[in-house]
PDB file of C-alpha atoms in Angstrom:
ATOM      1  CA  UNK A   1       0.000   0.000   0.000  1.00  0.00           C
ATOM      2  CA  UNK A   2       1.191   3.173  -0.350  1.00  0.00           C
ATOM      3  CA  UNK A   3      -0.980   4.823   1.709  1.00  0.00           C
ATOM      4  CA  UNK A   4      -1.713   8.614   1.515  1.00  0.00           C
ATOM      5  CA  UNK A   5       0.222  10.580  -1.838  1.00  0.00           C
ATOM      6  CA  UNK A   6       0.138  13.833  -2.801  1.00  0.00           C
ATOM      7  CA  UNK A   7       0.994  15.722  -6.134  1.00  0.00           C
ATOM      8  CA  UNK A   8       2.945  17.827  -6.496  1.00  0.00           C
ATOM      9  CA  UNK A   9       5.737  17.885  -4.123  1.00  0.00           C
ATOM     10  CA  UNK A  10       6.524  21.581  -4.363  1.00  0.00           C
ATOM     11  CA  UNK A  11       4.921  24.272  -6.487  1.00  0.00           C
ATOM     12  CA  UNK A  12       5.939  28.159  -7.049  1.00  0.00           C
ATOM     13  CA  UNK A  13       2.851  30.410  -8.147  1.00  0.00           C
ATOM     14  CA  UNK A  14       2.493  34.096  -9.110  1.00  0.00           C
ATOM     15  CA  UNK A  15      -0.043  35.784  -7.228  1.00  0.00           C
ATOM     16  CA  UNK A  16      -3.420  35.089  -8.851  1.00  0.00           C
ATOM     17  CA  UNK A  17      -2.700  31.727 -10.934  1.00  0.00           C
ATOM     18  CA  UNK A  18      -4.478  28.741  -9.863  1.00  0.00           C
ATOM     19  CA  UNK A  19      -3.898  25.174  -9.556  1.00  0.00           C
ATOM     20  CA  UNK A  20      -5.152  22.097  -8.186  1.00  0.00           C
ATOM     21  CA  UNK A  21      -3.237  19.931  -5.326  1.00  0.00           C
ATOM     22  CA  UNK A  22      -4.124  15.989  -5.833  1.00  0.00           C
ATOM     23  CA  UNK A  23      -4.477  13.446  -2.710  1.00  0.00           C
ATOM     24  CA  UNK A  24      -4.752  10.082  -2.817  1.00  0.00           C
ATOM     25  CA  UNK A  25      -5.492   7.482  -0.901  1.00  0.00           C
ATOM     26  CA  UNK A  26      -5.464   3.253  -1.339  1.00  0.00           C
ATOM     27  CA  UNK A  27      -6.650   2.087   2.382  1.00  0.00           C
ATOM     28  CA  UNK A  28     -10.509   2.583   1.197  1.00  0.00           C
ATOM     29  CA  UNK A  29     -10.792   5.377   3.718  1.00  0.00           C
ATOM     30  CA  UNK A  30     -14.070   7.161   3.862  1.00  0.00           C
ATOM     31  CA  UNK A  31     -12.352  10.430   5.458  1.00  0.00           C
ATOM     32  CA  UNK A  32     -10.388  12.531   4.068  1.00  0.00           C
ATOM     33  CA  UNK A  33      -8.887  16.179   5.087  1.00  0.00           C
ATOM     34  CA  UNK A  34      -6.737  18.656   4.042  1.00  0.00           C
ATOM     35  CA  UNK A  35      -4.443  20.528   6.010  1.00  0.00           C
ATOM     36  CA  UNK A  36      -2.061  24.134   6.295  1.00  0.00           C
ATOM     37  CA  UNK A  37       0.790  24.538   8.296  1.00  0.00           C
ATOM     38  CA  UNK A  38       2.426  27.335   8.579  1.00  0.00           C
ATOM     39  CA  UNK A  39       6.018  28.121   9.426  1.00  0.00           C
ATOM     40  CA  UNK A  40       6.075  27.780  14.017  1.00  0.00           C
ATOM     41  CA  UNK A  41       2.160  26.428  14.134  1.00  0.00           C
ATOM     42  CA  UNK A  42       0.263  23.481  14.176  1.00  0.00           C
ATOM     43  CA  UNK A  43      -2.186  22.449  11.320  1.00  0.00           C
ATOM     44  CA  UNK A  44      -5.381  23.901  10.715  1.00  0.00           C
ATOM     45  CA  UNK A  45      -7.992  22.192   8.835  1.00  0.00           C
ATOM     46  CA  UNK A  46      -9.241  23.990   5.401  1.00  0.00           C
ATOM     47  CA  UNK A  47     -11.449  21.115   4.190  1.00  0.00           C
ATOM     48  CA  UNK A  48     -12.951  17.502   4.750  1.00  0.00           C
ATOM     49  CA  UNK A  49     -14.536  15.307   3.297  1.00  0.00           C
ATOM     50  CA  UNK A  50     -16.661  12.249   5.391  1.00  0.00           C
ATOM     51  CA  UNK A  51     -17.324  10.119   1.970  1.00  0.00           C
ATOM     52  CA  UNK A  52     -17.223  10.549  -1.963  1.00  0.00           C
ATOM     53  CA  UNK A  53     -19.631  13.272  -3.085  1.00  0.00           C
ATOM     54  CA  UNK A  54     -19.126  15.072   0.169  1.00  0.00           C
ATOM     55  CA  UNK A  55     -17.202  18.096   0.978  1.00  0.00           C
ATOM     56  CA  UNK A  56     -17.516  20.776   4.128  1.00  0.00           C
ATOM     57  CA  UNK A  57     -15.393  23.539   5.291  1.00  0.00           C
ATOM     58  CA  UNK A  58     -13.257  23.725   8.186  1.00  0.00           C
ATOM     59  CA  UNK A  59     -11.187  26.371  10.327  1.00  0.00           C
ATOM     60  CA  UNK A  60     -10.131  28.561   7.421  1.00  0.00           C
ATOM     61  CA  UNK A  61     -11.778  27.655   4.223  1.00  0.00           C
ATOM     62  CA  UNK A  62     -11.595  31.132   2.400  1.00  0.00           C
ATOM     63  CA  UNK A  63      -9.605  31.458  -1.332  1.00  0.00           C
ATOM     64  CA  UNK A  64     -10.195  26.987  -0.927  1.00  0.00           C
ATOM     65  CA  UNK A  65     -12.048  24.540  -2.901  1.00  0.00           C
ATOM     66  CA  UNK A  66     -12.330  21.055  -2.848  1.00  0.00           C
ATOM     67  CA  UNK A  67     -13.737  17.860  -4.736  1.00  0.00           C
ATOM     68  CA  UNK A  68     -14.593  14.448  -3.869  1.00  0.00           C
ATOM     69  CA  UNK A  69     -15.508  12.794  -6.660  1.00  0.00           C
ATOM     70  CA  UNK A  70     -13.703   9.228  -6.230  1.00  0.00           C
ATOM     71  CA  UNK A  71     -13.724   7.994  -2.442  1.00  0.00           C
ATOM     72  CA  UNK A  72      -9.798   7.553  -3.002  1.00  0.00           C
ATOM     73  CA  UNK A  73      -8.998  10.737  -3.902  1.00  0.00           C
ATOM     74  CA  UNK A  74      -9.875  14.679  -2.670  1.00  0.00           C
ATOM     75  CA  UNK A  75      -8.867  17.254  -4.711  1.00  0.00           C
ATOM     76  CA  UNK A  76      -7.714  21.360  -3.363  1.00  0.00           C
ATOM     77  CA  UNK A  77      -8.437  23.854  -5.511  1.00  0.00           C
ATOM     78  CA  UNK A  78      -6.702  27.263  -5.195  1.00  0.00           C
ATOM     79  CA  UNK A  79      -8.542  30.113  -8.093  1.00  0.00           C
ATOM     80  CA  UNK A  80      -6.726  32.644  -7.440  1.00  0.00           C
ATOM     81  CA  UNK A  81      -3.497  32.298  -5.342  1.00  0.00           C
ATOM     82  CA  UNK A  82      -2.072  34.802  -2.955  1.00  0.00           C
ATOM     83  CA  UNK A  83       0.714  35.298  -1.096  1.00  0.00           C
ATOM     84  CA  UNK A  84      -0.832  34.228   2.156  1.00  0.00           C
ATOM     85  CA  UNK A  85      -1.586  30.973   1.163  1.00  0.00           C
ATOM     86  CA  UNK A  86       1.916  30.118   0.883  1.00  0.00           C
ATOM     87  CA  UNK A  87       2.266  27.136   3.756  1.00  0.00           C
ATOM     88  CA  UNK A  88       3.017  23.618   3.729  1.00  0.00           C
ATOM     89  CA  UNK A  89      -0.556  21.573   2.711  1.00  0.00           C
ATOM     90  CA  UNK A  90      -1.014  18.202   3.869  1.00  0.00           C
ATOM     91  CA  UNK A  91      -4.078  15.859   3.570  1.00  0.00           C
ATOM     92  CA  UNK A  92      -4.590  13.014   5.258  1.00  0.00           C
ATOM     93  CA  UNK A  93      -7.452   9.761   5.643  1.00  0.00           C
ATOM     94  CA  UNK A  94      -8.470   8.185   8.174  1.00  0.00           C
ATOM     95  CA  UNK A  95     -11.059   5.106   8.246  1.00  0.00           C
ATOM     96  CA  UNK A  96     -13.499   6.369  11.028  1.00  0.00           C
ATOM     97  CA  UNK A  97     -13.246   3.889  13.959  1.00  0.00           C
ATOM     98  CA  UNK A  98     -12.777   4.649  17.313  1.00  0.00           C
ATOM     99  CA  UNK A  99      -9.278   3.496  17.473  1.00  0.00           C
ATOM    100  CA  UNK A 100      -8.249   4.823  14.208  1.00  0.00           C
ATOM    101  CA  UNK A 101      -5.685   7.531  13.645  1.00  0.00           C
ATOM    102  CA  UNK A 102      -5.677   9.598  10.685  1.00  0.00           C
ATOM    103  CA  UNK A 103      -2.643   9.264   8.182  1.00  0.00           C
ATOM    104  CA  UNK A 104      -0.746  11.872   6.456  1.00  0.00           C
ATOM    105  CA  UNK A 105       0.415  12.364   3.445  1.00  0.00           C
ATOM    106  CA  UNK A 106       3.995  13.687   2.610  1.00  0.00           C
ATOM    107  CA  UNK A 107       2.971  17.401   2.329  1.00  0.00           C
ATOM    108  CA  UNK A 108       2.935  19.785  -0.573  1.00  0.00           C
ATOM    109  CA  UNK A 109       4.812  23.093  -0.161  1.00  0.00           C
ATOM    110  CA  UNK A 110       3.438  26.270  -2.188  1.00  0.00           C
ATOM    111  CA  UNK A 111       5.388  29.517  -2.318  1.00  0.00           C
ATOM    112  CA  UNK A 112       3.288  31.979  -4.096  1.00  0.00           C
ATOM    113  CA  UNK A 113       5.147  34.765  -5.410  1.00  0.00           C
TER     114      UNK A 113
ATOM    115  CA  UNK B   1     -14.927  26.708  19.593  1.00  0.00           C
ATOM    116  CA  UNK B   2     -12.542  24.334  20.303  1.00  0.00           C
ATOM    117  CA  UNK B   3      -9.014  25.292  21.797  1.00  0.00           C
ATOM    118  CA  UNK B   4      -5.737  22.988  22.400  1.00  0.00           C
ATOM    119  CA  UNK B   5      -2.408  24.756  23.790  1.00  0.00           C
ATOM    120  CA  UNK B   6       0.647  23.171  24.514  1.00  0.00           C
ATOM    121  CA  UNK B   7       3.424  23.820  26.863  1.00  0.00           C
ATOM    122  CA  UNK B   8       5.960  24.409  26.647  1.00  0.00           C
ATOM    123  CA  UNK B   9       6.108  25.649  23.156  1.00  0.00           C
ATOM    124  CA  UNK B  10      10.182  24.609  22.740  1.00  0.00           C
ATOM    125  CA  UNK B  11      12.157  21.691  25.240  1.00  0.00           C
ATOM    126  CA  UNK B  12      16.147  21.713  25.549  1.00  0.00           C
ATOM    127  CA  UNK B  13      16.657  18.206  26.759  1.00  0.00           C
ATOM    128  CA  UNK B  14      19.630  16.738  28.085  1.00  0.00           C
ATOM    129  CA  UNK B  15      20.275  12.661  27.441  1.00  0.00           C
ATOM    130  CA  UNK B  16      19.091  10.655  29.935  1.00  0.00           C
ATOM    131  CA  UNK B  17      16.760  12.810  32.144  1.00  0.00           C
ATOM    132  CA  UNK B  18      12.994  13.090  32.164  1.00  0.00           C
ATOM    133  CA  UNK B  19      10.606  16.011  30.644  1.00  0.00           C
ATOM    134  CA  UNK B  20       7.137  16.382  30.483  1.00  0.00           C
ATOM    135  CA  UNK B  21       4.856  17.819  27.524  1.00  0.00           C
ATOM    136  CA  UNK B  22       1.552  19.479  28.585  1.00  0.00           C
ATOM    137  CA  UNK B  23      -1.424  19.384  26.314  1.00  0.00           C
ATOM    138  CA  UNK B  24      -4.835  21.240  27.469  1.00  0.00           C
ATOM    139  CA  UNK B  25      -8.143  21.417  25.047  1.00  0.00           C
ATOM    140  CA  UNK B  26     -10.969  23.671  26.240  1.00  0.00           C
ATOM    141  CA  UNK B  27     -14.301  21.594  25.165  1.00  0.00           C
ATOM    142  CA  UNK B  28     -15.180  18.016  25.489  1.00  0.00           C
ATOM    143  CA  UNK B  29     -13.867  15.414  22.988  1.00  0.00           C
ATOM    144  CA  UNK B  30     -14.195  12.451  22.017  1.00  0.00           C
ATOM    145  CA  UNK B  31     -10.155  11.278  21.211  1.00  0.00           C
ATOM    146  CA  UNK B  32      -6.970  12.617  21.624  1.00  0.00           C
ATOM    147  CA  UNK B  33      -3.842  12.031  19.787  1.00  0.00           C
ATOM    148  CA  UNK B  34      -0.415  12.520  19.551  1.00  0.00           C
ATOM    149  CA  UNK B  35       2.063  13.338  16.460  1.00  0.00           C
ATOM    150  CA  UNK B  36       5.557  13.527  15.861  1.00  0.00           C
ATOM    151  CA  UNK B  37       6.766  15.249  13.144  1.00  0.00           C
ATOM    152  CA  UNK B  38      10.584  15.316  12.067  1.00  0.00           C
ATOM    153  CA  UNK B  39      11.885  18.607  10.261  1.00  0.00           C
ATOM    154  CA  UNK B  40      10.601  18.635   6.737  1.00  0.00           C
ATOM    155  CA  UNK B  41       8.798  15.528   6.542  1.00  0.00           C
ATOM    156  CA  UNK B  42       4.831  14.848   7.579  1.00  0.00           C
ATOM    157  CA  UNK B  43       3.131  13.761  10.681  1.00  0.00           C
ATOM    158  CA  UNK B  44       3.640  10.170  11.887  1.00  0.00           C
ATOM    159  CA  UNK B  45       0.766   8.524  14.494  1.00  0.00           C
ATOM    160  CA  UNK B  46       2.263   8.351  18.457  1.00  0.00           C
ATOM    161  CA  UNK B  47      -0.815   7.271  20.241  1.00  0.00           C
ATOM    162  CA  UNK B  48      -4.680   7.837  20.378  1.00  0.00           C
ATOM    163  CA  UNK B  49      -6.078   8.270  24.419  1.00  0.00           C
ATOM    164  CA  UNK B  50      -9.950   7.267  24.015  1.00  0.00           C
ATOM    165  CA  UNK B  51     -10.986   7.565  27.854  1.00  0.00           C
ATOM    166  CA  UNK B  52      -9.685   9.180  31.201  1.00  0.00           C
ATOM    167  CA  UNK B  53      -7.296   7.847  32.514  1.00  0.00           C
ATOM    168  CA  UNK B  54      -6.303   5.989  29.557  1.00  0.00           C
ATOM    169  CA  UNK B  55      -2.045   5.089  29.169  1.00  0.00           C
ATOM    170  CA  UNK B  56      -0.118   4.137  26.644  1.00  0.00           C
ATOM    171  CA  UNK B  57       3.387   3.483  26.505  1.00  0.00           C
ATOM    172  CA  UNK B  58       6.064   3.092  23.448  1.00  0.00           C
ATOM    173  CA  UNK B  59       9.749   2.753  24.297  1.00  0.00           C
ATOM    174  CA  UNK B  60      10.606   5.916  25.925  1.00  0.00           C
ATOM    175  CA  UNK B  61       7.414   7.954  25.430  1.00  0.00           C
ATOM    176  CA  UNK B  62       3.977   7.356  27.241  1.00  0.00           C
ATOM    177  CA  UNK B  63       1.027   9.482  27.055  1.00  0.00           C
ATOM    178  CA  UNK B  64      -1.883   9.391  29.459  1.00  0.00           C
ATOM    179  CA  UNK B  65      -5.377  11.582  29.571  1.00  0.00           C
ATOM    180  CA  UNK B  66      -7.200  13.215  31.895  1.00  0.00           C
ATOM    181  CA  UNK B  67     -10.908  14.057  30.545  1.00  0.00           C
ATOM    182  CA  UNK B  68     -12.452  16.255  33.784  1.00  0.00           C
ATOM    183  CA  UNK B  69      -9.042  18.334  33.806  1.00  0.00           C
ATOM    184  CA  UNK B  70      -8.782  18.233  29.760  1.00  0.00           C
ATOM    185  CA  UNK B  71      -5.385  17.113  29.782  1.00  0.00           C
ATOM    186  CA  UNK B  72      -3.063  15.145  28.549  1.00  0.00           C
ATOM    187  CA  UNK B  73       0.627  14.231  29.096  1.00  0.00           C
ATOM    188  CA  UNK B  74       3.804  13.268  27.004  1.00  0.00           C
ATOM    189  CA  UNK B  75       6.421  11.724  29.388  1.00  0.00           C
ATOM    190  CA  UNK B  76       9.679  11.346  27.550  1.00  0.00           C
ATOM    191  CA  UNK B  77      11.764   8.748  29.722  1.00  0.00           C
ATOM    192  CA  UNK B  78      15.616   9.132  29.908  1.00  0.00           C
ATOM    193  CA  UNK B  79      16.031  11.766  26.473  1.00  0.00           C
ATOM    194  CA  UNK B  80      17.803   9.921  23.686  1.00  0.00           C
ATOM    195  CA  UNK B  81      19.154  12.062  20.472  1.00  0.00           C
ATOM    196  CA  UNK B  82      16.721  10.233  18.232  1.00  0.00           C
ATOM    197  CA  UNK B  83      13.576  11.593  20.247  1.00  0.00           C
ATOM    198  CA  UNK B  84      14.194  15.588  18.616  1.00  0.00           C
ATOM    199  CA  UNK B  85      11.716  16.203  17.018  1.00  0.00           C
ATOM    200  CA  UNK B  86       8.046  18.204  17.219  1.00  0.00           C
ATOM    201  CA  UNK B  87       5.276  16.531  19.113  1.00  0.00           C
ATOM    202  CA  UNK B  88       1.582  18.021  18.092  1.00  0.00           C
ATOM    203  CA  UNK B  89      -1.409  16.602  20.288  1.00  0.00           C
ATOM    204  CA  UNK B  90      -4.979  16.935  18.798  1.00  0.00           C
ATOM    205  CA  UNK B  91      -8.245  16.512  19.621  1.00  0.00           C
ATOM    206  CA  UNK B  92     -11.642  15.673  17.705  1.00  0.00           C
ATOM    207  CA  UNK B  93     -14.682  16.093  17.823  1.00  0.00           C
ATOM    208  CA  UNK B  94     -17.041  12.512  16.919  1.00  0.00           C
ATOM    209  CA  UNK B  95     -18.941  14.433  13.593  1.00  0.00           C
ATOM    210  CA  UNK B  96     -16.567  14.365  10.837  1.00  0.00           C
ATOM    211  CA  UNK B  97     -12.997  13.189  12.858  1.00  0.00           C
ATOM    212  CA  UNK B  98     -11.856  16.555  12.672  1.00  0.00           C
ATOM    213  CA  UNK B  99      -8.622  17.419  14.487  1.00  0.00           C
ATOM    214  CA  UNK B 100      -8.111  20.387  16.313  1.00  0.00           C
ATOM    215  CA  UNK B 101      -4.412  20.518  16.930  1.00  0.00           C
ATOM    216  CA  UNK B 102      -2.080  22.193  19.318  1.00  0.00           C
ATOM    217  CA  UNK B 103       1.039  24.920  18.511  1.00  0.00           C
ATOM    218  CA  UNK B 104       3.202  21.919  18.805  1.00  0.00           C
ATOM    219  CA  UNK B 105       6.488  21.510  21.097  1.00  0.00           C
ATOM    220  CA  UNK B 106       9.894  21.407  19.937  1.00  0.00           C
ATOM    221  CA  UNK B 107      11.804  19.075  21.378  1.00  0.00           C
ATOM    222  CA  UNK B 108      15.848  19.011  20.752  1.00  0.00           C
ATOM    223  CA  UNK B 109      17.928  16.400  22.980  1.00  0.00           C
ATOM    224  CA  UNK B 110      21.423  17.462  23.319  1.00  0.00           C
ATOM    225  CA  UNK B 111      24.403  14.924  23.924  1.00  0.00           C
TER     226      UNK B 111
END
């Protein structure tokens, strides 16, 4: 398994381009998140997702989109990029049992120029 | 809204003495966890605390939760090198398995 991927790596962006950040998961997981972090802090949730077709917004949503179309994979969607959205994005899955943790995904970091 | 703080926010450590991270959240919750993360690289699973009182030990670490004070503790057990790192604890709520997660503590374990 390889668990929880993301695409791409790293990414540079001129204020006001867009792109789309890719997650993927193969453990069948019906949750899935996404994550900031910025430089000294913890993460703060943007996103989730509690099964395909689903999305809802979390701590700081704004200048965010996402998609669920495929239960394995959840999609983050930036229109119009700015400067303070440059952070260190991570999504993660988690099954939803009581014992279950959720699992990360290597990160993304955006710099947006 | 939910709130988790962590003290302290950094942790000089010498090898082979004992230190304590403090994690308190401000609402009820269901779970709490704890991360470590390594510089640069993501978030890897410690231990999830379900009920008060709850321990669980892993080599030199060992969490435990308190639910009426909202808190939980990381014991670190004689400091090795290898344990420097950041340690995040989180808490969710049952709707959804969001996290709410602390500032984090910065741990570095000098020789």
């Amino acid at each position: 398994n390889a668990g929880v991927t993301q695409t791409p790596k790293f990414r540079v962006l001129k204020t006001g381009q867009s792109m789309t950040l890719l997650c993927a998961q193969d453990m069948n997981h019906e949750y899935m998140y996404w994550y900031r972090q910025d430089p000294g802090m913890g993460l703060r949730l943007i996103h989730y997702s509690v099964g395909e077709g689903t999305t809802a917004k979390g701590e700081v949503p704004d200048g965010y989109n996402v998609s669920r179309l495929k239960k394995q994979n959840f999609l983050l969607g930036l229109e119009s990029a700015a400067p303070s959205q440059t952070s260190v994005y991570f999504c993660a899955s988690i099954a939803g049992g009581p014992t279950d943790t959720q699992y990360f995904g290597p990160g993304t970091r955006l710099t947006v120029l | 809204e939910l709130k988790v703080e962590q003290n302290p926010l950094f942790l000089s450590m010498q090898e082979g003495k004992n230190y304590t991270i403090y994690c308190n959240y401000s609402t009820t919750s269901d779970r709490l966890y704890w991360y470590r993360q390594d510089p640069g690289k993501s978030l890897e699973s410690l231990f999830v605390l379900l009920s008060n009182g709850a321990v669980k030990q892993e080599g030199r670490l060992m969490a435990s939760l308190d639910t009426k004070a909202r808190l939980s503790t990381l014991h670190i057990t004689a400091a090795v090198h290898d344990l420097s790192a950041t340690y995040f604890c989180a808490v969710d709520k049952a709707a959804g398995n969001k996290l709410t997660f602390g500032g984090g503590t910065r741990v570095l374990v000098k020789p």
